[in-house]
Each structure stands twice: as C-alpha cells, then as structure tokens.
mmCIF file of C-alpha atoms in Angstrom:
data_model
loop_
_atom_site.group_PDB
_atom_site.id
_atom_site.type_symbol
_atom_site.label_atom_id
_atom_site.label_comp_id
_atom_site.label_asym_id
_atom_site.label_seq_id
_atom_site.Cartn_x
_atom_site.Cartn_y
_atom_site.Cartn_z
ATOM 1 C CA MET A 1 0.000 0.000 0.000
ATOM 2 C CA LYS A 2 1.291 3.437 -0.906
ATOM 3 C CA SER A 3 1.403 5.933 1.906
ATOM 4 C CA TYR A 4 1.783 9.687 1.935
ATOM 5 C CA SER A 5 3.138 11.718 4.826
ATOM 6 C CA VAL A 6 4.427 15.125 5.848
ATOM 7 C CA SER A 7 7.017 16.277 8.411
ATOM 8 C CA VAL A 8 5.660 19.480 9.938
ATOM 9 C CA SER A 9 8.263 19.982 12.675
ATOM 10 C CA PRO A 10 11.148 17.988 14.173
ATOM 11 C CA GLU A 11 8.661 16.445 16.614
ATOM 12 C CA TYR A 12 5.453 16.244 14.590
ATOM 13 C CA GLY A 13 4.296 14.859 11.293
ATOM 14 C CA TRP A 14 1.326 13.009 9.862
ATOM 15 C CA LEU A 15 0.705 9.912 7.791
ATOM 16 C CA MET A 16 -2.295 10.552 5.554
ATOM 17 C CA TYR A 17 -4.324 7.467 6.390
ATOM 18 C CA HIS A 18 -7.301 8.237 4.152
ATOM 19 C CA GLY A 19 -6.292 11.125 1.924
ATOM 20 C CA GLY A 20 -3.771 9.257 -0.160
ATOM 21 C CA GLU A 21 -2.293 10.593 -3.351
ATOM 22 C CA PRO A 22 -5.074 13.004 -4.432
ATOM 23 C CA MET A 23 -5.106 14.819 -1.078
ATOM 24 C CA PHE A 24 -1.296 14.810 -0.887
ATOM 25 C CA ASP A 25 -1.102 16.334 -4.377
ATOM 26 C CA LEU A 26 -3.676 18.974 -3.428
ATOM 27 C CA MET A 27 -1.606 19.891 -0.360
ATOM 28 C CA LEU A 28 1.487 20.269 -2.584
ATOM 29 C CA ASP A 29 -0.433 22.404 -5.089
ATOM 30 C CA VAL A 30 -1.691 24.735 -2.349
ATOM 31 C CA LEU A 31 1.790 25.080 -0.851
ATOM 32 C CA ARG A 32 3.454 25.681 -4.224
ATOM 33 C CA ALA A 33 0.889 28.329 -5.139
ATOM 34 C CA GLN A 34 0.994 30.177 -1.802
ATOM 35 C CA VAL A 35 4.530 29.907 -0.406
ATOM 36 C CA PRO A 36 6.883 32.439 -1.994
ATOM 37 C CA GLY A 37 10.618 31.961 -2.174
ATOM 38 C CA PRO A 38 13.410 30.254 -4.011
ATOM 39 C CA ALA A 39 13.464 26.867 -2.285
ATOM 40 C CA GLU A 40 11.526 23.920 -3.654
ATOM 41 C CA LEU A 41 9.437 21.625 -1.509
ATOM 42 C CA THR A 42 11.334 18.431 -0.728
ATOM 43 C CA VAL A 43 9.230 15.425 -1.689
ATOM 44 C CA VAL A 44 10.951 12.066 -1.393
ATOM 45 C CA PRO A 45 9.812 8.490 -1.978
ATOM 46 C CA ARG A 46 8.676 6.580 1.090
ATOM 47 C CA ASP A 47 10.735 3.422 1.073
ATOM 48 C CA ILE A 48 8.956 1.797 4.020
ATOM 49 C CA ASP A 49 5.754 1.119 2.141
ATOM 50 C CA ALA A 50 4.351 -2.353 1.749
ATOM 51 C CA PRO A 51 4.413 -4.078 -1.627
ATOM 52 C CA GLY A 52 2.247 -2.348 -4.167
ATOM 53 C CA GLY A 53 4.133 0.848 -4.658
ATOM 54 C CA ILE A 54 6.167 3.561 -3.098
ATOM 55 C CA GLY A 55 4.404 6.557 -1.622
ATOM 56 C CA ARG A 56 5.802 10.032 -1.049
ATOM 57 C CA HIS A 57 6.906 12.112 1.924
ATOM 58 C CA LEU A 58 6.997 15.917 2.175
ATOM 59 C CA ASN A 59 9.665 17.323 4.481
ATOM 60 C CA LEU A 60 8.937 20.979 5.307
ATOM 61 C CA LEU A 61 12.028 21.143 7.517
ATOM 62 C CA THR A 62 14.270 21.549 4.463
ATOM 63 C CA LEU A 63 12.799 24.971 3.658
ATOM 64 C CA PRO A 64 14.587 28.179 4.707
ATOM 65 C CA PRO A 65 13.116 29.661 7.935
ATOM 66 C CA ASP A 66 10.920 32.300 6.230
ATOM 67 C CA GLN A 67 9.482 29.823 3.756
ATOM 68 C CA TYR A 68 9.010 27.239 6.503
ATOM 69 C CA ARG A 69 6.904 29.669 8.574
ATOM 70 C CA ALA A 70 4.967 30.667 5.446
ATOM 71 C CA ALA A 71 4.304 26.981 4.670
ATOM 72 C CA LEU A 72 3.048 26.420 8.210
ATOM 73 C CA GLY A 73 0.753 29.429 7.827
ATOM 74 C CA VAL A 74 -0.619 28.125 4.534
ATOM 75 C CA LEU A 75 -1.245 24.690 6.012
ATOM 76 C CA ALA A 76 -2.855 26.226 9.093
ATOM 77 C CA GLU A 77 -5.185 28.618 7.272
ATOM 78 C CA GLN A 78 -5.614 27.724 3.595
ATOM 79 C CA ALA A 79 -5.192 23.961 3.152
ATOM 80 C CA VAL A 80 -8.484 22.894 4.754
ATOM 81 C CA PRO A 81 -10.695 25.347 2.817
ATOM 82 C CA ALA A 82 -8.948 24.294 -0.420
ATOM 83 C CA ALA A 83 -9.440 20.619 0.419
ATOM 84 C CA ARG A 84 -13.095 21.145 1.352
ATOM 85 C CA ALA A 85 -13.755 22.968 -1.934
ATOM 86 C CA ALA A 86 -12.048 20.221 -3.936
ATOM 87 C CA LEU A 87 -13.839 17.421 -2.092
ATOM 88 C CA TYR A 88 -17.336 18.893 -2.139
ATOM 89 C CA GLY A 89 -18.076 19.887 -5.704
ATOM 90 C CA GLY A 90 -14.535 20.281 -6.995
ATOM 91 C CA GLY A 91 -12.065 18.063 -8.774
ATOM 92 C CA LEU A 92 -11.750 15.527 -5.953
ATOM 93 C CA SER A 93 -15.468 15.090 -5.280
ATOM 94 C CA THR A 94 -15.701 11.679 -6.943
ATOM 95 C CA ALA A 95 -12.346 10.350 -5.720
ATOM 96 C CA TYR A 96 -13.605 9.832 -2.161
ATOM 97 C CA GLU A 97 -17.419 9.717 -2.334
ATOM 98 C CA LYS A 98 -17.827 6.103 -1.290
ATOM 99 C CA SER A 99 -15.102 4.337 0.588
ATOM 100 C CA GLY A 100 -15.573 1.042 2.379
ATOM 101 C CA GLY A 101 -19.300 0.603 1.874
ATOM 102 C CA SER A 102 -21.737 3.282 2.879
ATOM 103 C CA GLY A 103 -19.241 5.672 4.440
ATOM 104 C CA ASP A 104 -18.398 8.952 2.798
ATOM 105 C CA GLY A 105 -14.645 8.867 2.224
ATOM 106 C CA ARG A 106 -14.538 12.630 1.806
ATOM 107 C CA VAL A 107 -14.989 13.095 5.557
ATOM 108 C CA ARG A 108 -11.975 10.921 6.371
ATOM 109 C CA ALA A 109 -9.842 12.482 3.614
ATOM 110 C CA LEU A 110 -10.687 15.971 4.896
ATOM 111 C CA GLY A 111 -9.801 14.759 8.386
ATOM 112 C CA ASP A 112 -6.253 14.055 7.218
ATOM 113 C CA MET A 113 -5.884 17.638 5.981
ATOM 114 C CA LYS A 114 -7.463 19.008 9.171
ATOM 115 C CA THR A 115 -4.927 17.089 11.248
ATOM 116 C CA VAL A 116 -2.009 18.513 9.259
ATOM 117 C CA ALA A 117 -3.521 22.010 9.663
ATOM 118 C CA LEU A 118 -3.923 21.538 13.414
ATOM 119 C CA ILE A 119 -0.312 20.398 13.768
ATOM 120 C CA ALA A 120 0.841 23.425 11.758
ATOM 121 C CA ARG A 121 -1.232 25.776 13.962
ATOM 122 C CA ASN A 122 0.212 24.260 17.107
ATOM 123 C CA VAL A 123 3.782 24.494 15.831
ATOM 124 C CA LEU A 124 3.237 28.155 14.911
ATOM 125 C CA ALA A 125 1.723 28.915 18.305
ATOM 126 C CA ARG A 126 4.621 27.254 20.118
ATOM 127 C CA SER A 127 7.248 29.102 18.132
ATOM 128 C CA GLY A 128 5.659 32.472 18.790
#
C-alpha cells in the first residue's frame, strides 16, 4: 500500500491514512501556489511502504526559515478550505465519495488535511 506523509516539525508529522495521493497532491499544489521563495518543496519516496508501490513524503524542515513559517501558515489557514472545496463539488469530489461501503470517504480524507492544519497551527503557536 502506498502511503503519503508530511514532516511538519522535528517532533510532529502526519501519515495521511485516508487522503492518499489526491489529497497529498492537493496539499502540494496549495503550498506551491501560496509559499513564496526560491526553495523547492522536498518530496521524497517513502521506502517503508508495503508491496504495491512507493508513496511520497513531504519534508517541510528543508525549507529556509521564512518559507518554513509561510508553509506552516498556509497549512494552518488555507489547506483545509482548499481541500473542502475540492472534495465537495470540486475536482476531488468523486475520488472519495464512497469508501468502504456506505461511508463517505470525503470526511476521512478531509480529516487528514485538518490534522495537518492543526499540527501546523500548534507548531506556529509554540514558536511564537
């Protein structure tokens, strides 16, 4: 199974349990569109994945300090609204509609983005 994850701080990160590749790609698109600066986002293959493919990992810690804080701000404030818009009526609306029977997979996929946003908010609050 492919897995997608993000390192938000030296202590905190998140494995996107339900969001998978579409939500991970949306997060990258939002960050690339909103975080100014010369450094690129560092996305590396996840080599600990089970058979079936290699996922990807985003490491925000490789960004210069100003871009890192900007990325945290984008994740904290803009990622969830972008994900909600994409999931409910946007380009990702059909990717998660039904997952595992009668459940709406969009709720769980949005939960992954909300968790990343909450971690980013907490890291920003701690760093002052």
